[in-house]
PDB file of C-alpha atoms in Angstrom:
ATOM      1  CA  MET A   1     105.425 127.304 117.461  1.00  0.00           C
ATOM      2  CA  SER A   2     107.470 124.206 116.728  1.00  0.00           C
ATOM      3  CA  ARG A   3     106.667 122.003 113.773  1.00  0.00           C
ATOM      4  CA  LEU A   4     105.065 118.632 114.506  1.00  0.00           C
ATOM      5  CA  SER A   5     106.806 115.402 113.616  1.00  0.00           C
ATOM      6  CA  GLU A   6     105.314 113.725 110.549  1.00  0.00           C
ATOM      7  CA  LEU A   7     104.190 110.235 109.606  1.00  0.00           C
ATOM      8  CA  GLU A   8     103.493 109.562 105.952  1.00  0.00           C
ATOM      9  CA  PHE A   9     100.533 107.431 104.896  1.00  0.00           C
ATOM     10  CA  ALA A  10      99.537 106.257 101.426  1.00  0.00           C
ATOM     11  CA  GLU A  11      96.624 108.122  99.816  1.00  0.00           C
ATOM     12  CA  ASP A  12      94.361 105.064 100.105  1.00  0.00           C
ATOM     13  CA  LEU A  13      94.724 105.144 103.906  1.00  0.00           C
ATOM     14  CA  VAL A  14      93.464 108.713 104.428  1.00  0.00           C
ATOM     15  CA  VAL A  15      89.755 107.842 104.606  1.00  0.00           C
ATOM     16  CA  PRO A  16      90.208 104.752 106.843  1.00  0.00           C
ATOM     17  CA  ILE A  17      92.321 106.846 109.241  1.00  0.00           C
ATOM     18  CA  LEU A  18      89.832 109.728 109.318  1.00  0.00           C
ATOM     19  CA  ASP A  19      86.934 107.265 109.783  1.00  0.00           C
ATOM     20  CA  GLY A  20      88.719 105.424 112.629  1.00  0.00           C
ATOM     21  CA  ASP A  21      88.970 102.191 110.619  1.00  0.00           C
ATOM     22  CA  LYS A  22      92.782 102.317 110.827  1.00  0.00           C
ATOM     23  CA  THR A  23      94.292 103.262 114.181  1.00  0.00           C
ATOM     24  CA  GLY A  24      97.592 101.415 113.980  1.00  0.00           C
ATOM     25  CA  THR A  25     100.597 101.361 111.703  1.00  0.00           C
ATOM     26  CA  VAL A  26     103.647  99.135 111.324  1.00  0.00           C
ATOM     27  CA  ARG A  27     106.888 100.925 110.493  1.00  0.00           C
ATOM     28  CA  TYR A  28     110.310  99.706 109.399  1.00  0.00           C
ATOM     29  CA  GLY A  29     113.467 101.669 110.094  1.00  0.00           C
ATOM     30  CA  PRO A  30     114.005 104.573 112.441  1.00  0.00           C
ATOM     31  CA  VAL A  31     110.849 106.154 113.818  1.00  0.00           C
ATOM     32  CA  SER A  32     111.261 109.365 115.772  1.00  0.00           C
ATOM     33  CA  VAL A  33     107.880 109.717 117.470  1.00  0.00           C
ATOM     34  CA  TYR A  34     106.923 108.840 121.010  1.00  0.00           C
ATOM     35  CA  VAL A  35     103.837 108.014 123.055  1.00  0.00           C
ATOM     36  CA  GLY A  36     101.861 111.156 123.854  1.00  0.00           C
ATOM     37  CA  GLU A  37     103.246 113.116 120.901  1.00  0.00           C
ATOM     38  CA  GLU A  38     100.920 114.795 118.411  1.00  0.00           C
ATOM     39  CA  VAL A  39     102.086 114.078 114.857  1.00  0.00           C
ATOM     40  CA  SER A  40     101.097 115.430 111.437  1.00  0.00           C
ATOM     41  CA  ALA A  41      99.649 112.669 109.274  1.00  0.00           C
ATOM     42  CA  ILE A  42     100.682 113.454 105.701  1.00  0.00           C
ATOM     43  CA  THR A  43     100.262 111.976 102.241  1.00  0.00           C
ATOM     44  CA  PRO A  44     103.259 111.230  99.977  1.00  0.00           C
ATOM     45  CA  ASP A  45     102.990 114.705  98.421  1.00  0.00           C
ATOM     46  CA  GLY A  46     103.406 116.284 101.882  1.00  0.00           C
ATOM     47  CA  SER A  47      99.787 117.374 102.383  1.00  0.00           C
ATOM     48  CA  GLU A  48      98.632 117.156 105.989  1.00  0.00           C
ATOM     49  CA  PHE A  49      95.261 115.451 106.385  1.00  0.00           C
ATOM     50  CA  ALA A  50      95.106 115.034 110.168  1.00  0.00           C
ATOM     51  CA  THR A  51      96.891 115.441 113.444  1.00  0.00           C
ATOM     52  CA  ILE A  52      97.205 112.164 115.316  1.00  0.00           C
ATOM     53  CA  GLU A  53      98.331 111.397 118.852  1.00  0.00           C
ATOM     54  CA  ILE A  54     100.531 108.361 119.412  1.00  0.00           C
ATOM     55  CA  THR A  55      98.905 106.348 122.206  1.00  0.00           C
ATOM     56  CA  ARG A  56     100.932 103.115 122.182  1.00  0.00           C
ATOM     57  CA  SER A  57     104.240 101.960 120.740  1.00  0.00           C
ATOM     58  CA  ALA A  58     106.217  98.722 120.622  1.00  0.00           C
ATOM     59  CA  LYS A  59     109.395  97.551 118.911  1.00  0.00           C
ATOM     60  CA  LEU A  60     109.256  93.856 118.017  1.00  0.00           C
ATOM     61  CA  ASN A  61     109.584  91.223 115.314  1.00  0.00           C
ATOM     62  CA  ALA A  62     107.119  91.616 112.455  1.00  0.00           C
ATOM     63  CA  ILE A  63     105.576  88.207 113.185  1.00  0.00           C
ATOM     64  CA  GLU A  64     104.367  89.609 116.528  1.00  0.00           C
ATOM     65  CA  ALA A  65     102.963  92.880 115.166  1.00  0.00           C
ATOM     66  CA  LEU A  66      99.417  91.717 114.425  1.00  0.00           C
ATOM     67  CA  ALA A  67      98.992  90.210 117.903  1.00  0.00           C
ATOM     68  CA  VAL A  68     100.315  93.394 119.530  1.00  0.00           C
ATOM     69  CA  LEU A  69      97.983  95.567 117.444  1.00  0.00           C
ATOM     70  CA  ASP A  70      95.124  93.385 118.684  1.00  0.00           C
ATOM     71  CA  VAL A  71      96.246  93.603 122.327  1.00  0.00           C
ATOM     72  CA  PHE A  72      96.545  97.391 121.977  1.00  0.00           C
ATOM     73  CA  GLY A  73      92.985  97.490 120.561  1.00  0.00           C
ATOM     74  CA  ALA A  74      94.065  99.030 117.252  1.00  0.00           C
ATOM     75  CA  GLU A  75      92.149  98.815 114.002  1.00  0.00           C
ATOM     76  CA  TYR A  76      94.442  97.473 111.279  1.00  0.00           C
ATOM     77  CA  PRO A  77      93.528  96.209 107.794  1.00  0.00           C
ATOM     78  CA  ALA A  78      95.053  92.713 108.025  1.00  0.00           C
ATOM     79  CA  ASP A  79      93.731  89.466 109.430  1.00  0.00           C
ATOM     80  CA  THR A  80      96.868  87.330 109.077  1.00  0.00           C
ATOM     81  CA  VAL A  81     100.608  87.830 109.467  1.00  0.00           C
ATOM     82  CA  ASP A  82     101.026  87.219 105.715  1.00  0.00           C
ATOM     83  CA  GLU A  83      98.535  90.030 104.944  1.00  0.00           C
ATOM     84  CA  LEU A  84     100.374  92.341 107.358  1.00  0.00           C
ATOM     85  CA  LEU A  85     103.747  91.571 105.777  1.00  0.00           C
ATOM     86  CA  GLU A  86     102.335  92.045 102.277  1.00  0.00           C
ATOM     87  CA  GLY A  87     100.898  95.430 103.247  1.00  0.00           C
ATOM     88  CA  VAL A  88     104.081  96.643 104.935  1.00  0.00           C
ATOM     89  CA  ASN A  89     106.246  95.446 102.036  1.00  0.00           C
ATOM     90  CA  ARG A  90     104.163  97.534  99.612  1.00  0.00           C
ATOM     91  CA  HIS A  91     105.505 100.654 101.322  1.00  0.00           C
ATOM     92  CA  TYR A  92     109.193  99.786 101.733  1.00  0.00           C
ATOM     93  CA  GLU A  93     111.903  98.844  99.276  1.00  0.00           C
ATOM     94  CA  ALA A  94     113.309  96.384 101.833  1.00  0.00           C
ATOM     95  CA  SER A  95     111.858  92.914 102.205  1.00  0.00           C
ATOM     96  CA  ILE A  96     110.136  92.749 105.590  1.00  0.00           C
ATOM     97  CA  ARG A  97     110.212  89.186 106.884  1.00  0.00           C
ATOM     98  CA  PRO A  98     108.650  87.653 110.016  1.00  0.00           C
ATOM     99  CA  GLU A  99     111.919  88.113 111.946  1.00  0.00           C
ATOM    100  CA  THR A 100     112.453  91.736 110.821  1.00  0.00           C
ATOM    101  CA  THR A 101     112.339  94.283 113.644  1.00  0.00           C
ATOM    102  CA  VAL A 102     109.487  96.752 113.172  1.00  0.00           C
ATOM    103  CA  ARG A 103     107.736  99.385 115.223  1.00  0.00           C
ATOM    104  CA  VAL A 104     104.009  99.262 115.943  1.00  0.00           C
ATOM    105  CA  LEU A 105     102.377 102.633 116.547  1.00  0.00           C
ATOM    106  CA  VAL A 106      98.799 103.057 117.722  1.00  0.00           C
ATOM    107  CA  PHE A 107      97.191 106.450 117.314  1.00  0.00           C
ATOM    108  CA  GLU A 108      94.004 108.440 117.457  1.00  0.00           C
ATOM    109  CA  VAL A 109      92.974 111.392 115.328  1.00  0.00           C
ATOM    110  CA  VAL A 110      92.867 114.553 117.433  1.00  0.00           C
ATOM    111  CA  ARG A 111      92.115 117.041 114.628  1.00  0.00           C
TER     112      ARG A 111
END
């Protein structure tokens, strides 16, 4: 059996993901998952807490990410572009700006 691809999530996002309160993520840099793929959701220490299926994906400028998450019907813990950028910047050493290219992934927990 082949190993699933992995997406890492901060510890504080485990419960919102499992409860369905977070069904979208914004990623910076290369992302090697595709729509329809089942992916291991892991914490920073490598512990798997769920398997998620990628249901939607888009590559775009960060300023557009919140609107696309809304169009895709994803739950995401930000109400403004500034909140989205602040949240994404917490997880990357780079400075994500409105014009930075990011990837939006929408997912659902399958197990």
